[in-house]
CSV table of N, CA and C in Angstrom, one decimal:
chain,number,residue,atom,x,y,z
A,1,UNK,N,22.0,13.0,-22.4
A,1,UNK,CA,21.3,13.0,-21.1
A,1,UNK,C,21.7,14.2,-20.3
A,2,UNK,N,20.8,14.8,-19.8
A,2,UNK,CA,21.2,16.1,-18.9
A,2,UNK,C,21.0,15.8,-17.4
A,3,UNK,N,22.0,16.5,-16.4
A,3,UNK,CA,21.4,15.9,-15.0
A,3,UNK,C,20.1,16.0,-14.3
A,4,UNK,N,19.5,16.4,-14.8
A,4,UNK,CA,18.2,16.3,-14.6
A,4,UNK,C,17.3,15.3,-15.0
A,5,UNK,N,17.6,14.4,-16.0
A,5,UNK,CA,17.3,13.5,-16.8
A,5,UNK,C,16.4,12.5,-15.4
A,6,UNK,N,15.4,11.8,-15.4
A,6,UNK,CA,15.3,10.4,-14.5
A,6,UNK,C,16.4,9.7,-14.5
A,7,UNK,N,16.8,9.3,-13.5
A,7,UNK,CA,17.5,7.2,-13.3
A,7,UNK,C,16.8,6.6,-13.7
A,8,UNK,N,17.6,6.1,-14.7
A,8,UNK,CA,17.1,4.3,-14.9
A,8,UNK,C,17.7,3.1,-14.4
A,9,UNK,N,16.3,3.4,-12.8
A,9,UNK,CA,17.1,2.4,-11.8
A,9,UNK,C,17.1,1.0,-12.7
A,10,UNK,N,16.1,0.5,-13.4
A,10,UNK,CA,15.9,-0.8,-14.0
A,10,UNK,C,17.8,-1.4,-14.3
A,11,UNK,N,18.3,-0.1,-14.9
A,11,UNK,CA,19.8,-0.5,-15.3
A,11,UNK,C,21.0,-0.1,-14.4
A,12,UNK,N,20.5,0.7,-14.0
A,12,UNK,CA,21.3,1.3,-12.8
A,12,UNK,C,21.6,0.3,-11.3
A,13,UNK,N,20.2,-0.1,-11.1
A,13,UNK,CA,20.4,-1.1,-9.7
A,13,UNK,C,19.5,-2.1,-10.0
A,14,UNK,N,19.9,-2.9,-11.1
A,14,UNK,CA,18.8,-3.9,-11.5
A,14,UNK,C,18.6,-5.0,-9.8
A,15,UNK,N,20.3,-5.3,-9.9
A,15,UNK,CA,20.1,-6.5,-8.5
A,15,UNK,C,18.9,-6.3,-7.7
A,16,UNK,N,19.3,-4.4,-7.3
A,16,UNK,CA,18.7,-3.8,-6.2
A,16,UNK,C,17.1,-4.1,-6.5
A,17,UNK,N,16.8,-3.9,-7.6
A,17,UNK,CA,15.1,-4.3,-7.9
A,17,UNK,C,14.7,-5.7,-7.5
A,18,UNK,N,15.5,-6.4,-8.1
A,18,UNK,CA,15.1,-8.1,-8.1
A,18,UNK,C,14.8,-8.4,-6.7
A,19,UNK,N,15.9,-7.9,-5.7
A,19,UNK,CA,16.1,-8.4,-4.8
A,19,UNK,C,14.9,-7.7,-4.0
A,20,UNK,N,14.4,-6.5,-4.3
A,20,UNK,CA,13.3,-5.8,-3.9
A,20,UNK,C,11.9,-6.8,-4.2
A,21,UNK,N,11.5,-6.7,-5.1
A,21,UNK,CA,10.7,-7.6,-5.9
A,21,UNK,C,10.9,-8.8,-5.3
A,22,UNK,N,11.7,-9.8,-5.2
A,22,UNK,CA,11.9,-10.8,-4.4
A,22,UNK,C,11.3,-10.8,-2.4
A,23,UNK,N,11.1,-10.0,-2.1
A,23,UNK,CA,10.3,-9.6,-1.2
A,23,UNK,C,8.3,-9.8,-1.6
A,24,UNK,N,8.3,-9.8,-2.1
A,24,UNK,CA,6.9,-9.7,-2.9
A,24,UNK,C,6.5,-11.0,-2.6
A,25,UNK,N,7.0,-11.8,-2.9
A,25,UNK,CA,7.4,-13.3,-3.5
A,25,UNK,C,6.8,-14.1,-1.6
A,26,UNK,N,8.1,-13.3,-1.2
A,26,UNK,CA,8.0,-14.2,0.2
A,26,UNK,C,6.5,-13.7,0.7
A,27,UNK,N,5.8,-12.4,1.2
A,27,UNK,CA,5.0,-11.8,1.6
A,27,UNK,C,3.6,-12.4,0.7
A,28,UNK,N,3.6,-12.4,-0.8
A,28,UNK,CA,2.5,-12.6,-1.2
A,28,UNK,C,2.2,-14.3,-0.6
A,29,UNK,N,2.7,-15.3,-0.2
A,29,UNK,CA,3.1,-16.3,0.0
A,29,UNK,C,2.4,-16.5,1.6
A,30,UNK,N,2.2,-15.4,2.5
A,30,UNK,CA,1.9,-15.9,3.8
A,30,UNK,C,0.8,-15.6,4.1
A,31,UNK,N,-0.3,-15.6,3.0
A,31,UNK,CA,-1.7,-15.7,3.6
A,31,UNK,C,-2.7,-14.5,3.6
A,32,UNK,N,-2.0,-13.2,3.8
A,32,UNK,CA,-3.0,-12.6,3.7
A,32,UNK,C,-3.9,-12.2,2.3
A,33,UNK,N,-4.6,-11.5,2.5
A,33,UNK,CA,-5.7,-11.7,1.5
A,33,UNK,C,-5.3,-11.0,0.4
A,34,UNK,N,-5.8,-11.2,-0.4
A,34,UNK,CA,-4.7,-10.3,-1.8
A,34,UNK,C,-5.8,-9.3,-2.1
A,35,UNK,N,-6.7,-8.8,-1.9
A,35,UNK,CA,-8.0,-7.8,-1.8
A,35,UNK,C,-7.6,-6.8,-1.0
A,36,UNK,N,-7.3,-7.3,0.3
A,36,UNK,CA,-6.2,-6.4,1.0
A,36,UNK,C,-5.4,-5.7,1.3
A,37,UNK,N,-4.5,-7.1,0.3
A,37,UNK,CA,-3.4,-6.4,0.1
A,37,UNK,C,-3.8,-5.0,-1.2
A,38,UNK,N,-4.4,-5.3,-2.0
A,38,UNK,CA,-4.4,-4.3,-3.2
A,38,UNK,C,-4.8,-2.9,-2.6
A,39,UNK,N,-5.8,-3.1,-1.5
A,39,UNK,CA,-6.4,-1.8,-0.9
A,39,UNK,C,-5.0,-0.9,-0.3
A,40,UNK,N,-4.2,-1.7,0.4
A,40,UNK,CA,-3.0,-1.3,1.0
A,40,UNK,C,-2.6,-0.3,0.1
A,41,UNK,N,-2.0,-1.2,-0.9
A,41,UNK,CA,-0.9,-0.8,-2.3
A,41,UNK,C,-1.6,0.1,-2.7
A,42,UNK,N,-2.8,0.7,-2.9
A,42,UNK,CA,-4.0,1.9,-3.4
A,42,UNK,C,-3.9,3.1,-2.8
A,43,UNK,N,-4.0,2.6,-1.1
A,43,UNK,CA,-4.2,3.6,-0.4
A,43,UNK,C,-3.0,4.7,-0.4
A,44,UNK,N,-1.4,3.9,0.0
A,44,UNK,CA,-0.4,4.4,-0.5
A,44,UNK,C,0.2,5.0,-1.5
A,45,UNK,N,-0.1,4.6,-2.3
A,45,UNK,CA,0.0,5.3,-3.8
A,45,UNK,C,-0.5,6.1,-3.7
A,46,UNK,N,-1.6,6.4,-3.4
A,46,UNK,CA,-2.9,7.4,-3.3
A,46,UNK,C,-1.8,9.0,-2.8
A,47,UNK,N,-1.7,8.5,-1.8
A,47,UNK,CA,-1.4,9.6,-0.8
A,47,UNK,C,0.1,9.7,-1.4
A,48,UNK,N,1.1,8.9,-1.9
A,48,UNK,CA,2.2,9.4,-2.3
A,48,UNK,C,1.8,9.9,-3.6
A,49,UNK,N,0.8,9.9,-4.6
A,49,UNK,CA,0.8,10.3,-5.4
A,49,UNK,C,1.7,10.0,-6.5
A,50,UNK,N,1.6,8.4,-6.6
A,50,UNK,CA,2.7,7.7,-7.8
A,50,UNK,C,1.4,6.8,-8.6
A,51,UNK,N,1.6,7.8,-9.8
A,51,UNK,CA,0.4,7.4,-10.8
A,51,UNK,C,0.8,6.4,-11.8
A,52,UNK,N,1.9,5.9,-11.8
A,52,UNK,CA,2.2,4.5,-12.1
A,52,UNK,C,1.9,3.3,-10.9
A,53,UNK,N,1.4,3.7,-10.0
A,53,UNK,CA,1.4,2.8,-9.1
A,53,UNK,C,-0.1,2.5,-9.1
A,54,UNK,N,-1.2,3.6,-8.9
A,54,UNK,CA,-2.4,3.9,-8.6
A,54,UNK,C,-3.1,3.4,-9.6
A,55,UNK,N,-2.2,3.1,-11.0
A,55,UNK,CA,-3.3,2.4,-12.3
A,55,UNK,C,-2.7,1.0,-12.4
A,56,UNK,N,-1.6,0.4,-11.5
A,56,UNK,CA,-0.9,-0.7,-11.8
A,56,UNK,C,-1.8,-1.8,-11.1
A,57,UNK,N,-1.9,-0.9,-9.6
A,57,UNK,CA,-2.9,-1.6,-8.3
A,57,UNK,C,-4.0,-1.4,-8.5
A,58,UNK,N,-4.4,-0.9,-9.0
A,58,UNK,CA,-6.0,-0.9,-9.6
A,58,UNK,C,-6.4,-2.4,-10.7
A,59,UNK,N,-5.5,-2.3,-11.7
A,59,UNK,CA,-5.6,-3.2,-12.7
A,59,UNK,C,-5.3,-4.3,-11.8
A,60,UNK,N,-4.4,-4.5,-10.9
A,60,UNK,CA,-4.4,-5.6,-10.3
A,60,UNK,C,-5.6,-6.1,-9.6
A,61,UNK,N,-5.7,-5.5,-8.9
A,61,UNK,CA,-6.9,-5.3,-7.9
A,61,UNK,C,-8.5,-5.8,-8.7
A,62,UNK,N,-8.6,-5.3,-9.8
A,62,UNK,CA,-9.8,-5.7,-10.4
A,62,UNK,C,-9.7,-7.2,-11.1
A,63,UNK,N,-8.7,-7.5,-11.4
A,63,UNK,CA,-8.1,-8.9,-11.8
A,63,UNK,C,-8.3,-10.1,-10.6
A,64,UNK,N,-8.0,-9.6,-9.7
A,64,UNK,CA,-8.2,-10.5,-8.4
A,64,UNK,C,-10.0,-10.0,-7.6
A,65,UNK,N,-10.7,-9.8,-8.6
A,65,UNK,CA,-11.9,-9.8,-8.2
A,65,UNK,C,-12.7,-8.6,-7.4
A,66,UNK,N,-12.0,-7.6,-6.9
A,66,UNK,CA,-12.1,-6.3,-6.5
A,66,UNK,C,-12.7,-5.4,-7.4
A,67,UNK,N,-14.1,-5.1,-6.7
A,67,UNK,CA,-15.1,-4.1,-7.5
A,67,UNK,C,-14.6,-2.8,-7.5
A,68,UNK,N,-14.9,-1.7,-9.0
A,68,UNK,CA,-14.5,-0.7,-9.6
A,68,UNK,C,-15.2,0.4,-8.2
A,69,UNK,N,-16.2,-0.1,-7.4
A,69,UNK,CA,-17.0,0.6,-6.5
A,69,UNK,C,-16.2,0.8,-5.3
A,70,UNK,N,-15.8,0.2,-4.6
A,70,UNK,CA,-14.4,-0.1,-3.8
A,70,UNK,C,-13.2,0.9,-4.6
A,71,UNK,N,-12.8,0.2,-5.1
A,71,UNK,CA,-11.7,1.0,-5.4
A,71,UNK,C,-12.1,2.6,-5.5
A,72,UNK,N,-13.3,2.5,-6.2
A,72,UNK,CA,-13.2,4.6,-6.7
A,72,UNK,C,-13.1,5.3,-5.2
A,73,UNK,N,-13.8,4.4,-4.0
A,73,UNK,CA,-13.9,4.9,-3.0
A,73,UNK,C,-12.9,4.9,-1.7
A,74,UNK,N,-11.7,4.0,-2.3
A,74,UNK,CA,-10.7,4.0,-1.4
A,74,UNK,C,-9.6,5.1,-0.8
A,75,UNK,N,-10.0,6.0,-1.2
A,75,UNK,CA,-9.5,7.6,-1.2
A,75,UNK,C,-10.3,8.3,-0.3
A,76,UNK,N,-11.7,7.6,0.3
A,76,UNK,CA,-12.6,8.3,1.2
A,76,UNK,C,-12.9,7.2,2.0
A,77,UNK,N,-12.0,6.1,2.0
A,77,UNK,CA,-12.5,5.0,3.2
A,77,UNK,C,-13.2,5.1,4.6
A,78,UNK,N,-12.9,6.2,4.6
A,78,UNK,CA,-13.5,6.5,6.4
A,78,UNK,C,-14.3,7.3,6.4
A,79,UNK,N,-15.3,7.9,5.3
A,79,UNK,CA,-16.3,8.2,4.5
A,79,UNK,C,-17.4,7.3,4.6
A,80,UNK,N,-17.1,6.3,4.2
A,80,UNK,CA,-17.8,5.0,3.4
A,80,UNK,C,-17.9,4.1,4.3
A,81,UNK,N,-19.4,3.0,3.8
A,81,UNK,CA,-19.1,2.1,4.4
A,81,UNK,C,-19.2,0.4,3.7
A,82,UNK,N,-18.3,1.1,2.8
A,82,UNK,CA,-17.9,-0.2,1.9
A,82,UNK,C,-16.6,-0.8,2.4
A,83,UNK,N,-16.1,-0.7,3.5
A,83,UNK,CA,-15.5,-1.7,4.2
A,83,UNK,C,-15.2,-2.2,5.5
A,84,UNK,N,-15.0,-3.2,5.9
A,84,UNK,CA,-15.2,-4.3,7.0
A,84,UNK,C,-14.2,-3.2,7.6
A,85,UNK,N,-14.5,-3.6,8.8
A,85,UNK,CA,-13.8,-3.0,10.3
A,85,UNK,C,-12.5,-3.3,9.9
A,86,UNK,N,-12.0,-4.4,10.0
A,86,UNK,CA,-11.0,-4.8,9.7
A,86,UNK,C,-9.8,-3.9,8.2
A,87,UNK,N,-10.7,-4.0,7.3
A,87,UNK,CA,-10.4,-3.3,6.2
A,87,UNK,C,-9.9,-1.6,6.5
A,88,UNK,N,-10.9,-1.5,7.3
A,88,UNK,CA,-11.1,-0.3,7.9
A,88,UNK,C,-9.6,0.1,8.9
A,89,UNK,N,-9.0,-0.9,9.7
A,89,UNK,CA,-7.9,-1.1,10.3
A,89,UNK,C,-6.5,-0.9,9.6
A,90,UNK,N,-6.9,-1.5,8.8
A,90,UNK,CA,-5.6,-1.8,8.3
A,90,UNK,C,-5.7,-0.4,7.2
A,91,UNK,N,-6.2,0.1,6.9
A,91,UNK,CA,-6.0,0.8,5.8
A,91,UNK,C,-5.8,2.4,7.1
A,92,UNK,N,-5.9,2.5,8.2
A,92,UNK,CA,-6.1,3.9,9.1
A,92,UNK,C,-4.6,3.3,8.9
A,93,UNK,N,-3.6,2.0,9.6
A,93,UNK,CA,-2.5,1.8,9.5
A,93,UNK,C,-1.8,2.3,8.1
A,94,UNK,N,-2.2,2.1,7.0
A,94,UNK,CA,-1.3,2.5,5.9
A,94,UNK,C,-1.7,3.7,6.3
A,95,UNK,N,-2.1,4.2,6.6
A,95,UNK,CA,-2.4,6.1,6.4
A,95,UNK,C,-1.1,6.6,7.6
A,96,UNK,N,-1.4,5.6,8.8
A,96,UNK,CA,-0.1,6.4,9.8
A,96,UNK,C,1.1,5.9,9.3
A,97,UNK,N,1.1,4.9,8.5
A,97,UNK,CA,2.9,4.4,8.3
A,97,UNK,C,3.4,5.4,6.8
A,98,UNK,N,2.2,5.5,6.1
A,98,UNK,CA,2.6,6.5,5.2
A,98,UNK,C,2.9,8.1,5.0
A,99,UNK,N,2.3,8.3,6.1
A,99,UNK,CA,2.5,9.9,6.8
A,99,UNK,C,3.3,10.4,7.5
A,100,UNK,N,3.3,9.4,8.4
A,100,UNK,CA,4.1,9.3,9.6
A,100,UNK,C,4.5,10.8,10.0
A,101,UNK,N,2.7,11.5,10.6
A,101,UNK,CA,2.9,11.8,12.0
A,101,UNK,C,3.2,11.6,13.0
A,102,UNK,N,4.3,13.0,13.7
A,102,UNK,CA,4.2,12.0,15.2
A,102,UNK,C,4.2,12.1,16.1
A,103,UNK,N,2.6,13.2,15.9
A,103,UNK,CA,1.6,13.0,16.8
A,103,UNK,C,0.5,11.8,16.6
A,104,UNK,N,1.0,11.1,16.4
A,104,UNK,CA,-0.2,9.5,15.4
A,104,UNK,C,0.0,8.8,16.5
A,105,UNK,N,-1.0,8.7,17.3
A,105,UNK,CA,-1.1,7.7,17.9
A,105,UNK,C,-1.1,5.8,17.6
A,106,UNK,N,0.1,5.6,17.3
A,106,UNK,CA,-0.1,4.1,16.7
A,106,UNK,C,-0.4,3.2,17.5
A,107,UNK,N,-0.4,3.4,18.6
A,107,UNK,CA,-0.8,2.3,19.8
A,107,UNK,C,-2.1,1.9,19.8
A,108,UNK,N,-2.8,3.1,19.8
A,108,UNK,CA,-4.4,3.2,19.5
A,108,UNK,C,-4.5,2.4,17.9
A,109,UNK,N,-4.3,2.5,17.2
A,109,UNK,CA,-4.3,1.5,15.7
A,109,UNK,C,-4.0,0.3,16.3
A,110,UNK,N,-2.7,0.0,16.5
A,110,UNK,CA,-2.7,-1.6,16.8
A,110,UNK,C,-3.9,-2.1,17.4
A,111,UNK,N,-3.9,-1.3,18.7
A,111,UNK,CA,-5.6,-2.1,19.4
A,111,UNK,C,-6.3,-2.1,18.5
A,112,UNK,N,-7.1,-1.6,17.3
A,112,UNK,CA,-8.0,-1.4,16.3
A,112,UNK,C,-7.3,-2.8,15.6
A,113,UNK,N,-6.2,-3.2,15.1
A,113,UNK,CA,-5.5,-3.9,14.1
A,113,UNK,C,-5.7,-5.6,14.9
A,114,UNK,N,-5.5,-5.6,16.7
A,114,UNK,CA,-5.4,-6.4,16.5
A,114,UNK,C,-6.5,-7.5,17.2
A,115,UNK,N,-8.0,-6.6,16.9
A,115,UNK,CA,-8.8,-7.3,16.8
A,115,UNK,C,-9.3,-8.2,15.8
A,116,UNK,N,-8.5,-7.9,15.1
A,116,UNK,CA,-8.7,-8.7,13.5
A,116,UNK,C,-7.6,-9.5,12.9
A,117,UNK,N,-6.3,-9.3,13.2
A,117,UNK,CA,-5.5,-9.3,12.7
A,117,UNK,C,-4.3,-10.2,14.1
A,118,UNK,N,-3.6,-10.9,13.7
A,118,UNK,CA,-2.6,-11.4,14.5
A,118,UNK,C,-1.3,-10.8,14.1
A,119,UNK,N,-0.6,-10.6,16.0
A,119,UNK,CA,0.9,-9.8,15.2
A,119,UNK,C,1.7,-10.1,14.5
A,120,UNK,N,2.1,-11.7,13.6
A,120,UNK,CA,2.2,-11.9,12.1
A,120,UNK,C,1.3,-11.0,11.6
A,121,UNK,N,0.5,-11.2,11.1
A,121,UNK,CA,-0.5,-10.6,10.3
A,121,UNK,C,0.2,-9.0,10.4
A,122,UNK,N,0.1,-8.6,11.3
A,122,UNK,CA,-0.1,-6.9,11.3
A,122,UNK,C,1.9,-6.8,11.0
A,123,UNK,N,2.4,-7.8,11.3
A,123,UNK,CA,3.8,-7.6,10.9
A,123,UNK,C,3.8,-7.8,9.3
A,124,UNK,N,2.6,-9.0,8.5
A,124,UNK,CA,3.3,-8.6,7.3
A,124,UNK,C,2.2,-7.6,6.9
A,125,UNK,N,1.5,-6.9,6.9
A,125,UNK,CA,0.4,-5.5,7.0
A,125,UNK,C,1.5,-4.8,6.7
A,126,UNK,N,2.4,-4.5,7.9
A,126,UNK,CA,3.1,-3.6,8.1
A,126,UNK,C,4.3,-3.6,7.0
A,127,UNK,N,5.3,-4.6,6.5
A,127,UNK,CA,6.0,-4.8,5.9
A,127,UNK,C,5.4,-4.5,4.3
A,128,UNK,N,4.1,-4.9,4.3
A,128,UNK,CA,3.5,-4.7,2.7
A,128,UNK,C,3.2,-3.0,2.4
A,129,UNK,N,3.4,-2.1,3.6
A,129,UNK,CA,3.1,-0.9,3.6
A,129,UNK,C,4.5,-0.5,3.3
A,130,UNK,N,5.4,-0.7,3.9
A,130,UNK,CA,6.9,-0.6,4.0
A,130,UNK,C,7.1,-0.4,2.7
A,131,UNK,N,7.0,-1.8,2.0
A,131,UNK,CA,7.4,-2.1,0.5
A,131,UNK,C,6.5,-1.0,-0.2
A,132,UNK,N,4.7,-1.1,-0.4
A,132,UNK,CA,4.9,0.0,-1.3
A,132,UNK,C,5.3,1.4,-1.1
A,133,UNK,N,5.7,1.9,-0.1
A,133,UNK,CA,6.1,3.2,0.4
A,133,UNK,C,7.7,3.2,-0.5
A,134,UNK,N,8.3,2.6,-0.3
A,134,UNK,CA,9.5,2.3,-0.9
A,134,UNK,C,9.2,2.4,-2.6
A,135,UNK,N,8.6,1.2,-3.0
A,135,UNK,CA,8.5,1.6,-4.4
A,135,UNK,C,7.6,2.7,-5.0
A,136,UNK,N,6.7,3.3,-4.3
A,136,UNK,CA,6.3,4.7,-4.7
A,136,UNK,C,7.2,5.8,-4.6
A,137,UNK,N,8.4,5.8,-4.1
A,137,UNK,CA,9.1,6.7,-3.8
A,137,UNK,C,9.9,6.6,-4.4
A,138,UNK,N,10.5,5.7,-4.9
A,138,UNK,CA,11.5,4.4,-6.4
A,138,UNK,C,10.7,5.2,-7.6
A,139,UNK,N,9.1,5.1,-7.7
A,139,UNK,CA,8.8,5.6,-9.0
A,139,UNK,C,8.6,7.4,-8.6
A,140,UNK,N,8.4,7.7,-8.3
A,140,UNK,CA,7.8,9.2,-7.9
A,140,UNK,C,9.3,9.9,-8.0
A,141,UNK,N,10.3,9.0,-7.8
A,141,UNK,CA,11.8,10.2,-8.3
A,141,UNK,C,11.9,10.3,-9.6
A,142,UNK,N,11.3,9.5,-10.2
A,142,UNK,CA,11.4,9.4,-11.7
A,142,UNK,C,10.8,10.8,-12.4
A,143,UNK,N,10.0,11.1,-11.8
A,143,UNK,CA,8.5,12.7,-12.2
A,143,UNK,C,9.4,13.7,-12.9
């Protein structure tokens, strides 16, 4: 192995995974919609550009009943009007938590977010952005 080689966190910080992934667990658990969630997990990957992630949440995403038409288009969401206001909210939110300009007005989003959304809701929104930001960044050191 040379230093340049990838980590292999899998062996390296297995706990650290489990216990990562164990977050999943609690979060997929409190309700929000799992269509949503996939758009989230999409959008982010998208823009980190972690192409283990982009074909993992896709395949997910189509499994849980989410059309191939949606997805191709979730990369131009604010383009399109293949999604609900709400959809529409939450995914402007993954764009400022994943960017994080800051000149981003997030105050203006929440009002958008929490027309639809309760601040549970927009707290685990926000925590499911969290996590895949984290694990895109987990796989994208790997490149």
């Amino acid at each position: 192995m040379t230093s340049s080689n990838a980590i292999k966190y899998e062996t390296a910080i297995p706990n650290v995974l489990q216990t990562l992934a164990g977050v999943h667990e609690v979060l997929d658990g409190k309700g929000l919609d799992p269509k949503l969630r996939h758009l989230l997990r999409l959008r982010a990957s998208q823009i980190n550009r972690c192409g283990f992630c982009v074909k993992m949440h896709t395949i997910e995403a189509r499994q849980d009943g989410e059309t191939s038409e949606r997805l191709d288009r979730v990369i131009v969401w604010d383009h399109v009007r293949d999604f609900s206001e709400a959809e529409q909210a939450a995914l402007e939110w993954t764009e400022a938590l994943t960017i994080l300009d800051p000149k981003q007005d997030l105050g203006s989003i929440r009002a958008k977010l929490r027309k639809h959304f309760s601040d549970a809701e927009i707290g685990l929104l926000t925590a499911e952005i969290g996590m895949i930001n984290l694990w895109n960044r987990i796989n994208v050191s790997k490149h």
